[in-house]
């Protein structure tokens, strides 16, 4: 598993906390920014992270903004990407096991650091189960094929 992480200015503080957590757990990662408190547009960061995952440079990505919503919408516009907001443990687990989401997003204005660390841990330790979920994920990708030029 290779991991890439990104955040806008609203997610910067939580990103730093998550990076410390990844270091503690010996999880390797690449940080694609933002690295200063200067405001940035979340779609720019989402595009960088989601494109890197879609191109196969990384297998998983974490995106953090104020709500997790903008990052989620933007990341899902990159062909091949399944990104899900994860603000509870069950969703974090199912987003991997059922939806095979390669990117998790979180909102730093919504959840606290301890929950965020737990969500990352659960998400990183969950794998796609395939089985009955596989044809459904394939159908999602068919919708994408039909609608993205
Ligand atoms: C700021 O641009 C804010 O909209 C962003 O952090 C995020 O919450 C968007 O969904």
PDB file of N, CA, C and O in Angstrom, residues 37-90:
ATOM      1  N   UNK A  37      -0.359  28.090   5.702  1.00  0.00           N
ATOM      2  CA  UNK A  37      -1.742  28.470   6.032  1.00  0.00           C
ATOM      3  C   UNK A  37      -2.348  29.409   4.989  1.00  0.00           C
ATOM      4  O   UNK A  37      -3.508  29.826   5.110  1.00  0.00           O
ATOM      5  N   UNK A  38      -1.578  29.746   3.976  1.00  0.00           N
ATOM      6  CA  UNK A  38      -2.078  30.566   2.860  1.00  0.00           C
ATOM      7  C   UNK A  38      -3.291  29.874   2.230  1.00  0.00           C
ATOM      8  O   UNK A  38      -3.204  28.685   1.901  1.00  0.00           O
ATOM      9  N   UNK A  39      -4.422  30.571   2.047  1.00  0.00           N
ATOM     10  CA  UNK A  39      -5.586  29.896   1.457  1.00  0.00           C
ATOM     11  C   UNK A  39      -5.301  29.301   0.070  1.00  0.00           C
ATOM     12  O   UNK A  39      -4.636  29.925  -0.748  1.00  0.00           O
ATOM     13  N   UNK A  40      -5.786  28.096  -0.127  1.00  0.00           N
ATOM     14  CA  UNK A  40      -5.676  27.437  -1.437  1.00  0.00           C
ATOM     15  C   UNK A  40      -7.061  26.915  -1.809  1.00  0.00           C
ATOM     16  O   UNK A  40      -7.900  26.694  -0.945  1.00  0.00           O
ATOM     17  N   UNK A  41      -7.276  26.714  -3.091  1.00  0.00           N
ATOM     18  CA  UNK A  41      -8.558  26.177  -3.554  1.00  0.00           C
ATOM     19  C   UNK A  41      -8.526  24.653  -3.441  1.00  0.00           C
ATOM     20  O   UNK A  41      -7.662  24.001  -4.060  1.00  0.00           O
ATOM     21  N   UNK A  42      -9.473  24.105  -2.697  1.00  0.00           N
ATOM     22  CA  UNK A  42      -9.443  22.651  -2.457  1.00  0.00           C
ATOM     23  C   UNK A  42      -9.444  21.806  -3.741  1.00  0.00           C
ATOM     24  O   UNK A  42      -8.811  20.744  -3.767  1.00  0.00           O
ATOM     25  N   UNK A  43     -10.124  22.252  -4.832  1.00  0.00           N
ATOM     26  CA  UNK A  43     -10.074  21.388  -6.028  1.00  0.00           C
ATOM     27  C   UNK A  43      -8.655  21.188  -6.567  1.00  0.00           C
ATOM     28  O   UNK A  43      -8.353  20.147  -7.160  1.00  0.00           O
ATOM     29  N   UNK A  44      -7.785  22.184  -6.355  1.00  0.00           N
ATOM     30  CA  UNK A  44      -6.407  22.046  -6.855  1.00  0.00           C
ATOM     31  C   UNK A  44      -5.670  20.915  -6.128  1.00  0.00           C
ATOM     32  O   UNK A  44      -4.928  20.141  -6.740  1.00  0.00           O
ATOM     33  N   UNK A  45      -5.884  20.826  -4.829  1.00  0.00           N
ATOM     34  CA  UNK A  45      -5.235  19.775  -4.037  1.00  0.00           C
ATOM     35  C   UNK A  45      -5.894  18.424  -4.344  1.00  0.00           C
ATOM     36  O   UNK A  45      -5.214  17.402  -4.511  1.00  0.00           O
ATOM     37  N   UNK A  46      -7.226  18.426  -4.428  1.00  0.00           N
ATOM     38  CA  UNK A  46      -7.944  17.175  -4.738  1.00  0.00           C
ATOM     39  C   UNK A  46      -7.474  16.610  -6.073  1.00  0.00           C
ATOM     40  O   UNK A  46      -7.247  15.399  -6.207  1.00  0.00           O
ATOM     41  N   UNK A  47      -7.309  17.494  -7.053  1.00  0.00           N
ATOM     42  CA  UNK A  47      -6.868  17.053  -8.393  1.00  0.00           C
ATOM     43  C   UNK A  47      -5.478  16.414  -8.330  1.00  0.00           C
ATOM     44  O   UNK A  47      -5.250  15.350  -8.915  1.00  0.00           O
ATOM     45  N   UNK A  48      -4.565  17.050  -7.594  1.00  0.00           N
ATOM     46  CA  UNK A  48      -3.194  16.506  -7.470  1.00  0.00           C
ATOM     47  C   UNK A  48      -3.215  15.100  -6.866  1.00  0.00           C
ATOM     48  O   UNK A  48      -2.595  14.170  -7.387  1.00  0.00           O
ATOM     49  N   UNK A  49      -3.909  14.976  -5.738  1.00  0.00           N
ATOM     50  CA  UNK A  49      -3.922  13.698  -5.013  1.00  0.00           C
ATOM     51  C   UNK A  49      -4.676  12.633  -5.807  1.00  0.00           C
ATOM     52  O   UNK A  49      -4.182  11.513  -6.000  1.00  0.00           O
ATOM     53  N   UNK A  50      -5.859  12.991  -6.306  1.00  0.00           N
ATOM     54  CA  UNK A  50      -6.674  12.002  -7.027  1.00  0.00           C
ATOM     55  C   UNK A  50      -5.999  11.579  -8.328  1.00  0.00           C
ATOM     56  O   UNK A  50      -6.041  10.398  -8.708  1.00  0.00           O
ATOM     57  N   UNK A  51      -5.352  12.507  -9.014  1.00  0.00           N
ATOM     58  CA  UNK A  51      -4.662  12.155 -10.262  1.00  0.00           C
ATOM     59  C   UNK A  51      -3.500  11.211  -9.979  1.00  0.00           C
ATOM     60  O   UNK A  51      -3.272  10.257 -10.726  1.00  0.00           O
ATOM     61  N   UNK A  52      -2.775  11.473  -8.906  1.00  0.00           N
ATOM     62  CA  UNK A  52      -1.640  10.603  -8.550  1.00  0.00           C
ATOM     63  C   UNK A  52      -2.130   9.184  -8.268  1.00  0.00           C
ATOM     64  O   UNK A  52      -1.479   8.205  -8.651  1.00  0.00           O
ATOM     65  N   UNK A  53      -3.288   9.072  -7.626  1.00  0.00           N
ATOM     66  CA  UNK A  53      -3.848   7.738  -7.347  1.00  0.00           C
ATOM     67  C   UNK A  53      -4.359   7.114  -8.655  1.00  0.00           C
ATOM     68  O   UNK A  53      -4.067   5.946  -8.948  1.00  0.00           O
ATOM     69  N   UNK A  54      -5.074   7.896  -9.450  1.00  0.00           N
ATOM     70  CA  UNK A  54      -5.627   7.367 -10.711  1.00  0.00           C
ATOM     71  C   UNK A  54      -4.517   6.900 -11.649  1.00  0.00           C
ATOM     72  O   UNK A  54      -4.686   5.928 -12.387  1.00  0.00           O
ATOM     73  N   UNK A  55      -3.368   7.588 -11.597  1.00  0.00           N
ATOM     74  CA  UNK A  55      -2.239   7.216 -12.470  1.00  0.00           C
ATOM     75  C   UNK A  55      -1.436   6.038 -11.910  1.00  0.00           C
ATOM     76  O   UNK A  55      -0.453   5.601 -12.506  1.00  0.00           O
ATOM     77  N   UNK A  56      -1.834   5.565 -10.726  1.00  0.00           N
ATOM     78  CA  UNK A  56      -1.160   4.398 -10.162  1.00  0.00           C
ATOM     79  C   UNK A  56       0.121   4.723  -9.406  1.00  0.00           C
ATOM     80  O   UNK A  56       0.860   3.819  -9.013  1.00  0.00           O
ATOM     81  N   UNK A  57       0.383   6.015  -9.184  1.00  0.00           N
ATOM     82  CA  UNK A  57       1.600   6.385  -8.435  1.00  0.00           C
ATOM     83  C   UNK A  57       1.448   6.011  -6.961  1.00  0.00           C
ATOM     84  O   UNK A  57       2.426   5.777  -6.261  1.00  0.00           O
ATOM     85  N   UNK A  58       0.207   6.015  -6.488  1.00  0.00           N
ATOM     86  CA  UNK A  58      -0.126   5.617  -5.107  1.00  0.00           C
ATOM     87  C   UNK A  58      -1.382   4.769  -5.166  1.00  0.00           C
ATOM     88  O   UNK A  58      -2.216   4.952  -6.041  1.00  0.00           O
ATOM     89  N   UNK A  59      -1.526   3.861  -4.171  1.00  0.00           N
ATOM     90  CA  UNK A  59      -2.742   3.047  -4.184  1.00  0.00           C
ATOM     91  C   UNK A  59      -3.882   3.706  -3.393  1.00  0.00           C
ATOM     92  O   UNK A  59      -5.052   3.420  -3.649  1.00  0.00           O
ATOM     93  N   UNK A  60      -3.531   4.574  -2.433  1.00  0.00           N
ATOM     94  CA  UNK A  60      -4.567   5.198  -1.601  1.00  0.00           C
ATOM     95  C   UNK A  60      -4.254   6.669  -1.354  1.00  0.00           C
ATOM     96  O   UNK A  60      -3.079   7.072  -1.338  1.00  0.00           O
ATOM     97  N   UNK A  61      -5.331   7.442  -1.095  1.00  0.00           N
ATOM     98  CA  UNK A  61      -5.148   8.860  -0.792  1.00  0.00           C
ATOM     99  C   UNK A  61      -6.058   9.329   0.325  1.00  0.00           C
ATOM    100  O   UNK A  61      -7.150   8.791   0.521  1.00  0.00           O
ATOM    101  N   UNK A  62      -5.575  10.336   1.058  1.00  0.00           N
ATOM    102  CA  UNK A  62      -6.366  10.980   2.113  1.00  0.00           C
ATOM    103  C   UNK A  62      -6.437  12.470   1.778  1.00  0.00           C
ATOM    104  O   UNK A  62      -5.402  13.087   1.491  1.00  0.00           O
ATOM    105  N   UNK A  63      -7.657  13.016   1.801  1.00  0.00           N
ATOM    106  CA  UNK A  63      -7.847  14.436   1.513  1.00  0.00           C
ATOM    107  C   UNK A  63      -8.629  15.092   2.649  1.00  0.00           C
ATOM    108  O   UNK A  63      -9.650  14.553   3.097  1.00  0.00           O
ATOM    109  N   UNK A  64      -8.157  16.244   3.101  1.00  0.00           N
ATOM    110  CA  UNK A  64      -8.804  16.932   4.224  1.00  0.00           C
ATOM    111  C   UNK A  64      -9.083  18.388   3.840  1.00  0.00           C
ATOM    112  O   UNK A  64      -8.202  19.097   3.345  1.00  0.00           O
ATOM    113  N   UNK A  65     -10.335  18.809   4.070  1.00  0.00           N
ATOM    114  CA  UNK A  65     -10.675  20.228   3.925  1.00  0.00           C
ATOM    115  C   UNK A  65     -11.535  20.593   5.123  1.00  0.00           C
ATOM    116  O   UNK A  65     -11.469  19.926   6.151  1.00  0.00           O
ATOM    117  N   UNK A  66     -12.338  21.656   5.013  1.00  0.00           N
ATOM    118  CA  UNK A  66     -13.151  22.039   6.157  1.00  0.00           C
ATOM    119  C   UNK A  66     -14.232  21.018   6.466  1.00  0.00           C
ATOM    120  O   UNK A  66     -14.421  20.615   7.609  1.00  0.00           O
ATOM    121  N   UNK A  67     -14.918  20.600   5.421  1.00  0.00           N
ATOM    122  CA  UNK A  67     -16.049  19.682   5.594  1.00  0.00           C
ATOM    123  C   UNK A  67     -15.795  18.275   5.062  1.00  0.00           C
ATOM    124  O   UNK A  67     -16.569  17.363   5.360  1.00  0.00           O
ATOM    125  N   UNK A  68     -14.794  18.121   4.223  1.00  0.00           N
ATOM    126  CA  UNK A  68     -14.562  16.844   3.523  1.00  0.00           C
ATOM    127  C   UNK A  68     -15.385  16.748   2.253  1.00  0.00           C
ATOM    128  O   UNK A  68     -15.132  15.882   1.407  1.00  0.00           O
ATOM    129  N   UNK A  69     -16.345  17.650   2.105  1.00  0.00           N
ATOM    130  CA  UNK A  69     -17.286  17.538   0.985  1.00  0.00           C
ATOM    131  C   UNK A  69     -16.702  18.006  -0.346  1.00  0.00           C
ATOM    132  O   UNK A  69     -16.817  17.320  -1.365  1.00  0.00           O
ATOM    133  N   UNK A  70     -16.085  19.175  -0.331  1.00  0.00           N
ATOM    134  CA  UNK A  70     -15.505  19.702  -1.565  1.00  0.00           C
ATOM    135  C   UNK A  70     -14.422  18.777  -2.099  1.00  0.00           C
ATOM    136  O   UNK A  70     -14.365  18.506  -3.311  1.00  0.00           O
ATOM    137  N   UNK A  71     -13.580  18.293  -1.208  1.00  0.00           N
ATOM    138  CA  UNK A  71     -12.513  17.367  -1.619  1.00  0.00           C
ATOM    139  C   UNK A  71     -13.113  16.103  -2.218  1.00  0.00           C
ATOM    140  O   UNK A  71     -12.612  15.560  -3.212  1.00  0.00           O
ATOM    141  N   UNK A  72     -14.202  15.633  -1.615  1.00  0.00           N
ATOM    142  CA  UNK A  72     -14.854  14.409  -2.090  1.00  0.00           C
ATOM    143  C   UNK A  72     -15.416  14.615  -3.494  1.00  0.00           C
ATOM    144  O   UNK A  72     -15.177  13.796  -4.398  1.00  0.00           O
ATOM    145  N   UNK A  73     -16.135  15.702  -3.673  1.00  0.00           N
ATOM    146  CA  UNK A  73     -16.745  15.973  -4.995  1.00  0.00           C
ATOM    147  C   UNK A  73     -15.653  16.116  -6.048  1.00  0.00           C
ATOM    148  O   UNK A  73     -15.729  15.513  -7.125  1.00  0.00           O
ATOM    149  N   UNK A  74     -14.630  16.898  -5.731  1.00  0.00           N
ATOM    150  CA  UNK A  74     -13.561  17.151  -6.713  1.00  0.00           C
ATOM    151  C   UNK A  74     -12.791  15.867  -7.048  1.00  0.00           C
ATOM    152  O   UNK A  74     -12.521  15.587  -8.223  1.00  0.00           O
ATOM    153  N   UNK A  75     -12.452  15.086  -6.030  1.00  0.00           N
ATOM    154  CA  UNK A  75     -11.682  13.850  -6.274  1.00  0.00           C
ATOM    155  C   UNK A  75     -12.472  12.880  -7.147  1.00  0.00           C
ATOM    156  O   UNK A  75     -11.908  12.209  -8.023  1.00  0.00           O
ATOM    157  N   UNK A  76     -13.785  12.837  -6.943  1.00  0.00           N
ATOM    158  CA  UNK A  76     -14.615  11.920  -7.736  1.00  0.00           C
ATOM    159  C   UNK A  76     -14.757  12.338  -9.199  1.00  0.00           C
ATOM    160  O   UNK A  76     -15.297  11.579 -10.006  1.00  0.00           O
ATOM    161  N   UNK A  77     -14.293  13.538  -9.524  1.00  0.00           N
ATOM    162  CA  UNK A  77     -14.307  13.983 -10.934  1.00  0.00           C
ATOM    163  C   UNK A  77     -13.093  13.475 -11.704  1.00  0.00           C
ATOM    164  O   UNK A  77     -13.009  13.644 -12.914  1.00  0.00           O
ATOM    165  N   UNK A  78     -12.155  12.879 -10.996  1.00  0.00           N
ATOM    166  CA  UNK A  78     -10.981  12.308 -11.673  1.00  0.00           C
ATOM    167  C   UNK A  78     -11.326  10.875 -12.060  1.00  0.00           C
ATOM    168  O   UNK A  78     -11.755  10.075 -11.210  1.00  0.00           O
ATOM    169  N   UNK A  79     -11.181  10.586 -13.340  1.00  0.00           N
ATOM    170  CA  UNK A  79     -11.568   9.272 -13.866  1.00  0.00           C
ATOM    171  C   UNK A  79     -10.910   8.128 -13.087  1.00  0.00           C
ATOM    172  O   UNK A  79      -9.699   8.158 -12.848  1.00  0.00           O
ATOM    173  N   UNK A  80     -11.739   7.185 -12.693  1.00  0.00           N
ATOM    174  CA  UNK A  80     -11.217   5.999 -12.008  1.00  0.00           C
ATOM    175  C   UNK A  80     -11.237   6.103 -10.493  1.00  0.00           C
ATOM    176  O   UNK A  80     -10.970   5.122  -9.803  1.00  0.00           O
ATOM    177  N   UNK A  81     -11.546   7.301  -9.984  1.00  0.00           N
ATOM    178  CA  UNK A  81     -11.467   7.497  -8.532  1.00  0.00           C
ATOM    179  C   UNK A  81     -12.825   7.288  -7.857  1.00  0.00           C
ATOM    180  O   UNK A  81     -13.865   7.738  -8.337  1.00  0.00           O
ATOM    181  N   UNK A  82     -12.753   6.576  -6.739  1.00  0.00           N
ATOM    182  CA  UNK A  82     -13.900   6.457  -5.835  1.00  0.00           C
ATOM    183  C   UNK A  82     -13.454   7.047  -4.501  1.00  0.00           C
ATOM    184  O   UNK A  82     -12.590   6.487  -3.822  1.00  0.00           O
ATOM    185  N   UNK A  83     -14.017   8.226  -4.197  1.00  0.00           N
ATOM    186  CA  UNK A  83     -13.656   8.917  -2.948  1.00  0.00           C
ATOM    187  C   UNK A  83     -14.891   8.997  -2.058  1.00  0.00           C
ATOM    188  O   UNK A  83     -16.000   9.208  -2.554  1.00  0.00           O
ATOM    189  N   UNK A  84     -14.702   8.790  -0.769  1.00  0.00           N
ATOM    190  CA  UNK A  84     -15.833   8.826   0.155  1.00  0.00           C
ATOM    191  C   UNK A  84     -15.479   9.657   1.390  1.00  0.00           C
ATOM    192  O   UNK A  84     -14.375   9.566   1.912  1.00  0.00           O
ATOM    193  N   UNK A  85     -16.458  10.444   1.831  1.00  0.00           N
ATOM    194  CA  UNK A  85     -16.295  11.146   3.110  1.00  0.00           C
ATOM    195  C   UNK A  85     -16.385  10.086   4.207  1.00  0.00           C
ATOM    196  O   UNK A  85     -17.292   9.251   4.196  1.00  0.00           O
ATOM    197  N   UNK A  86     -15.456  10.113   5.143  1.00  0.00           N
ATOM    198  CA  UNK A  86     -15.473   9.148   6.251  1.00  0.00           C
ATOM    199  C   UNK A  86     -15.456   9.901   7.575  1.00  0.00           C
ATOM    200  O   UNK A  86     -14.397  10.380   8.003  1.00  0.00           O
ATOM    201  N   UNK A  87     -16.616   9.994   8.200  1.00  0.00           N
ATOM    202  CA  UNK A  87     -16.708  10.691   9.486  1.00  0.00           C
ATOM    203  C   UNK A  87     -17.185   9.771  10.611  1.00  0.00           C
ATOM    204  O   UNK A  87     -17.461  10.226  11.715  1.00  0.00           O
ATOM    205  N   UNK A  88     -17.350   8.509  10.295  1.00  0.00           N
ATOM    206  CA  UNK A  88     -17.689   7.529  11.337  1.00  0.00           C
ATOM    207  C   UNK A  88     -16.979   6.230  10.993  1.00  0.00           C
ATOM    208  O   UNK A  88     -16.639   5.971   9.832  1.00  0.00           O
ATOM    209  N   UNK A  89     -16.766   5.423  12.013  1.00  0.00           N
ATOM    210  CA  UNK A  89     -15.958   4.207  11.868  1.00  0.00           C
ATOM    211  C   UNK A  89     -16.574   3.225  10.862  1.00  0.00           C
ATOM    212  O   UNK A  89     -15.866   2.642  10.047  1.00  0.00           O
ATOM    213  N   UNK A  90     -17.886   3.069  10.925  1.00  0.00           N
ATOM    214  CA  UNK A  90     -18.530   2.080  10.050  1.00  0.00           C
ATOM    215  C   UNK A  90     -18.366   2.486   8.579  1.00  0.00           C
ATOM    216  O   UNK A  90     -18.054   1.651   7.722  1.00  0.00           O
TER     217      UNK A  90
END
